[in-house]
Structure formats: C-alpha cells, structure tokens
CSV table of C-alpha atoms in Angstrom, one decimal:
chain,number,residue,atom,x,y,z
A,37,MET,CA,7.4,-22.6,-30.7
A,38,LYS,CA,5.2,-22.2,-27.6
A,39,ASN,CA,6.4,-22.7,-24.1
A,40,ALA,CA,4.5,-23.3,-20.8
A,41,LEU,CA,5.2,-23.2,-17.1
A,42,LEU,CA,3.3,-26.0,-15.3
A,43,ILE,CA,3.0,-25.9,-11.5
A,44,SER,CA,1.8,-29.1,-10.0
A,45,HIS,CA,2.5,-30.7,-6.6
A,46,SER,CA,1.6,-34.2,-8.0
A,47,GLU,CA,4.2,-35.7,-10.3
A,48,GLN,CA,1.6,-38.0,-11.9
A,49,SER,CA,-0.6,-35.0,-12.8
A,50,ALA,CA,2.4,-33.1,-14.1
A,51,VAL,CA,3.2,-35.9,-16.5
A,52,SER,CA,-0.4,-36.1,-17.7
A,53,LEU,CA,-0.8,-32.4,-18.1
A,54,SER,CA,2.6,-32.1,-19.8
A,55,GLN,CA,1.5,-34.7,-22.4
A,56,LEU,CA,-1.8,-32.8,-22.9
A,57,LEU,CA,0.2,-29.5,-23.4
A,58,GLU,CA,2.5,-31.2,-25.9
A,59,SER,CA,-0.5,-32.4,-27.9
A,60,GLU,CA,-1.5,-28.7,-28.0
A,61,GLY,CA,1.8,-27.7,-29.5
A,62,TYR,CA,3.7,-26.6,-26.4
A,63,THR,CA,7.2,-27.7,-27.2
A,64,GLU,CA,9.0,-26.4,-24.1
A,65,ILE,CA,7.3,-27.2,-20.8
A,66,SER,CA,9.0,-26.3,-17.5
A,67,VAL,CA,7.5,-28.0,-14.5
A,68,CYS,CA,7.7,-26.8,-10.9
A,69,GLN,CA,6.3,-28.2,-7.7
A,70,THR,CA,6.1,-25.1,-5.6
A,71,SER,CA,4.9,-21.5,-6.1
A,72,GLN,CA,8.3,-20.1,-5.0
A,73,GLU,CA,10.2,-22.2,-7.5
A,74,ALA,CA,7.7,-21.1,-10.2
A,75,LYS,CA,8.0,-17.4,-9.3
A,76,GLU,CA,11.8,-17.6,-9.5
A,77,LEU,CA,11.6,-19.4,-12.9
A,78,ALA,CA,9.1,-16.8,-14.3
A,79,LYS,CA,11.4,-13.9,-13.3
A,80,GLY,CA,14.0,-15.0,-15.9
A,81,GLU,CA,11.8,-16.4,-18.7
A,82,VAL,CA,8.7,-15.4,-20.6
A,83,PHE,CA,6.0,-18.1,-21.0
A,84,ASP,CA,3.1,-18.3,-23.4
A,85,LEU,CA,1.1,-20.2,-20.8
A,86,ILE,CA,1.2,-20.6,-17.1
A,87,CYS,CA,-0.8,-23.5,-15.8
A,88,VAL,CA,-1.4,-24.0,-12.1
A,89,ASN,CA,-2.7,-27.5,-11.1
A,90,ALA,CA,-4.4,-26.8,-7.8
A,91,PRO,CA,-4.2,-27.5,-5.0
A,92,LEU,CA,-0.4,-27.1,-4.4
A,93,GLU,CA,1.4,-28.5,-1.4
A,94,LYS,CA,0.9,-25.5,0.9
A,95,GLU,CA,-1.7,-23.4,-0.9
A,96,ASN,CA,-4.8,-23.5,-3.1
A,97,GLY,CA,-3.2,-21.8,-6.1
A,98,ILE,CA,-5.5,-18.8,-6.2
A,99,GLU,CA,-2.9,-16.3,-5.0
A,100,LEU,CA,-0.3,-17.7,-7.3
A,101,SER,CA,-2.6,-17.4,-10.3
A,102,LYS,CA,-3.4,-13.8,-9.3
A,103,TYR,CA,0.3,-13.1,-9.0
A,104,PHE,CA,1.1,-14.4,-12.5
A,105,ALA,CA,-1.9,-12.7,-14.0
A,106,GLY,CA,-0.7,-9.4,-12.5
A,107,THR,CA,3.0,-9.6,-13.2
A,108,THR,CA,3.3,-11.4,-16.6
A,109,ARG,CA,1.8,-11.2,-20.0
A,110,SER,CA,1.3,-15.0,-20.1
A,111,SER,CA,-2.1,-16.6,-20.4
A,112,VAL,CA,-2.8,-18.0,-16.9
A,113,VAL,CA,-4.9,-21.1,-16.4
A,114,ILE,CA,-5.8,-22.8,-13.1
A,115,ILE,CA,-7.1,-26.4,-12.9
A,116,VAL,CA,-9.1,-27.1,-9.8
A,117,PRO,CA,-11.3,-29.8,-8.4
A,118,GLN,CA,-14.9,-29.7,-9.7
A,119,ARG,CA,-16.3,-28.9,-6.3
A,120,ASN,CA,-14.2,-25.7,-6.0
A,121,ALA,CA,-14.5,-24.5,-9.6
A,122,ASP,CA,-17.4,-22.0,-9.1
A,123,TYR,CA,-15.7,-20.4,-6.1
A,124,VAL,CA,-12.3,-20.2,-7.8
A,125,ASN,CA,-13.9,-18.8,-11.0
A,126,ASP,CA,-15.6,-16.1,-9.0
A,127,ALA,CA,-12.3,-15.2,-7.3
A,128,LEU,CA,-10.2,-15.2,-10.5
A,129,THR,CA,-12.3,-14.0,-13.4
A,130,GLU,CA,-11.7,-10.3,-12.7
A,131,HIS,CA,-7.9,-11.1,-12.8
A,132,GLY,CA,-8.1,-12.7,-16.2
A,133,VAL,CA,-7.4,-16.2,-15.1
A,134,LEU,CA,-9.2,-19.0,-16.9
A,135,VAL,CA,-10.5,-21.7,-14.5
A,136,ILE,CA,-10.8,-25.4,-15.7
A,137,ALA,CA,-12.5,-28.0,-13.6
A,138,LYS,CA,-11.0,-31.5,-13.0
A,139,PRO,CA,-11.2,-34.0,-14.5
A,140,VAL,CA,-9.8,-32.3,-17.5
A,141,ASN,CA,-11.6,-33.1,-20.7
A,142,LYS,CA,-9.1,-33.1,-23.6
A,143,HIS,CA,-11.6,-31.6,-26.1
A,144,LEU,CA,-12.6,-28.8,-23.7
A,145,PHE,CA,-9.0,-28.2,-22.7
A,146,HIS,CA,-8.1,-27.7,-26.4
A,147,HIS,CA,-10.9,-25.0,-26.7
A,148,PHE,CA,-9.9,-23.3,-23.5
A,149,LEU,CA,-6.3,-23.0,-24.8
A,150,GLN,CA,-7.5,-21.7,-28.1
A,151,PHE,CA,-9.6,-19.1,-26.2
A,152,THR,CA,-6.5,-18.0,-24.2
A,153,GLU,CA,-4.5,-17.6,-27.5
A,154,CYS,CA,-7.3,-15.5,-29.1
A,155,PHE,CA,-7.5,-13.3,-26.0
A,156,LYS,CA,-3.8,-12.9,-25.8
A,157,MET,CA,-3.6,-11.8,-29.4
A,158,ARG,CA,-6.3,-9.2,-28.9
A,159,MET,CA,-4.5,-8.0,-25.7
A,160,PHE,CA,-1.2,-7.6,-27.6
A,161,ARG,CA,-3.0,-5.6,-30.3
A,162,VAL,CA,-4.4,-3.3,-27.6
A,163,ILE,CA,-0.9,-3.0,-26.0
A,164,GLU,CA,0.6,-2.1,-29.4
A,165,GLU,CA,-2.1,0.6,-30.0
A,166,ASN,CA,-1.5,1.9,-26.5
A,167,GLU,CA,2.2,2.2,-27.2
A,168,LYS,CA,1.6,4.1,-30.5
A,169,LEU,CA,-0.7,6.5,-28.7
A,170,LYS,CA,1.9,7.1,-25.9
A,171,HIS,CA,4.4,7.9,-28.6
A,172,MET,CA,2.0,10.3,-30.3
A,173,VAL,CA,1.3,12.1,-27.0
A,174,ALA,CA,5.0,12.4,-26.2
A,175,ASP,CA,5.6,13.8,-29.7
A,176,MET,CA,2.7,16.3,-29.3
A,177,LYS,CA,4.2,17.4,-25.9
A,178,ILE,CA,7.6,18.1,-27.6
A,179,ILE,CA,5.9,20.0,-30.5
A,180,ASN,CA,3.8,22.0,-28.0
A,181,ARG,CA,6.8,22.9,-25.9
A,182,ALA,CA,8.6,24.1,-29.1
A,183,LYS,CA,5.5,26.2,-29.9
A,184,PHE,CA,5.5,27.7,-26.4
A,185,LEU,CA,9.2,28.6,-26.8
A,186,LEU,CA,8.5,30.3,-30.1
A,187,ILE,CA,5.6,32.2,-28.6
A,188,THR,CA,7.6,33.3,-25.5
A,189,CYS,CA,11.0,33.9,-27.1
A,190,LEU,CA,10.0,35.3,-30.5
A,191,ASN,CA,6.6,36.8,-29.6
A,192,MET,CA,4.8,34.6,-32.2
A,193,SER,CA,1.1,33.8,-32.0
A,194,GLU,CA,0.2,30.1,-31.7
A,195,ASP,CA,-0.9,30.0,-35.3
A,196,GLN,CA,2.5,31.6,-36.4
A,197,ALA,CA,4.4,29.1,-34.3
A,198,HIS,CA,2.4,26.2,-35.8
A,199,ARG,CA,3.0,27.4,-39.3
A,200,TYR,CA,6.7,28.0,-38.6
A,201,LEU,CA,7.2,24.4,-37.5
A,202,GLU,CA,5.3,23.1,-40.5
A,203,LYS,CA,7.1,25.3,-43.0
A,204,GLN,CA,10.5,24.5,-41.5
A,205,ALA,CA,9.7,20.8,-41.7
A,206,MET,CA,8.7,21.1,-45.3
A,207,ASP,CA,11.7,23.3,-46.3
A,208,LEU,CA,14.2,21.0,-44.5
A,209,ARG,CA,12.4,17.8,-45.6
A,210,THR,CA,12.2,16.5,-42.1
A,211,SER,CA,9.5,15.9,-39.6
A,212,LYS,CA,7.8,18.5,-37.5
A,213,LEU,CA,9.0,16.6,-34.5
A,214,GLU,CA,12.7,17.1,-35.5
A,215,VAL,CA,12.1,20.8,-36.1
A,216,ALA,CA,10.5,21.1,-32.7
A,217,LYS,CA,13.5,19.3,-31.1
A,218,GLN,CA,15.8,21.8,-32.8
A,219,VAL,CA,13.8,24.7,-31.6
A,220,ILE,CA,13.9,23.3,-28.0
A,221,ARG,CA,17.7,22.9,-28.3
A,222,THR,CA,18.1,26.4,-29.5
A,223,TYR,CA,15.8,28.3,-27.1
A,224,GLU,CA,16.1,26.3,-23.9
A,225,ASN,CA,19.8,26.7,-23.4
C-alpha cells in the first residue's frame, strides 16, 4: 500500500494528478493546496512520494521541494511548466528532487515513478548498512574501553586483554561485547 502527498494550488490539476497516481498504485493520496498545510501534514505522517505541482499560490515550489527532500525519506517530485524545467532541474538535482515538465506524459510519468522507487530502495539499503556499521563501531568502542580498563587496572598488555575477553566469551558462551560490558561494570565503579 503506497501513499502520496500531493501539493497543488489547482483543484483540477489535483484531480488529474490524483488519478494518475492511483493508476500507479498509490492507494492513499493526501492533497494540500498550500506549502504550510503540506508541511503540517508531513510532520505526522510518512509518505512514499511527495509530489509538488508547481507553481503554488504564493511560491514556485522549489523551496518546498528542497524542504521535503531534506527533512523526509520520501521520494520528492516537482512538476513544473516546460519553460521552467531546465532552471528548476539545475536548482533541485543536487537535492535529490526529480523534475517533471508539464504537460505530464503518462508513460514518462510511470517511468519517473519507477525510477524514484528504485532510487529509494537503494537508499534504504545504504541506510541499513550505515546503521549496521554504526552499531559495529559502538560495539568496538565498548570492547576497546574494556580492554583499556583491563590494561590499566590489571596491568595486562593489549594482547592479554584481547585474549582475556575472547576466552571469557568462549567460556561463558556469550559475546565478547557482553563480557566487555561486564568488565566495564566491574572496573568503572
């Protein structure tokens, strides 16, 4: 079940774009007319796609697209008049916003949305890998702190402290991290 946030000043365009999004499998489509209304809605809900139909009533949509690209994990697409497409594309490419020129071609729109899905899946894999690496670094810091305590409190060498943590983990059938945490609890008090 995919959901989208559509920001469009024109009700007629909002209806047309909503139908286009529905044909692409978006089952929940929230429509806003102003950037403020859209920002409020996005604070409380996570959207798969945020689509800005530019221009809006009091702005061109560029700053709003940058805002969503910088504050959400949603795919962000801005639809602009053909005459502005190159300028907007130059302004938003570095922010990861996809620019689509009006009039919207249904076939191209389908491919643009597929591209955003592929890009989002790759991004999530990178984020997952980043989280794993952060956990590994945090675990290594704990283990190194335990080694430091063994070296300073028990006058062990670094190799001895390393072997001690590994042997304790093996003997107690637990992880080296758990042994390190126990060493920290014991010697930091």
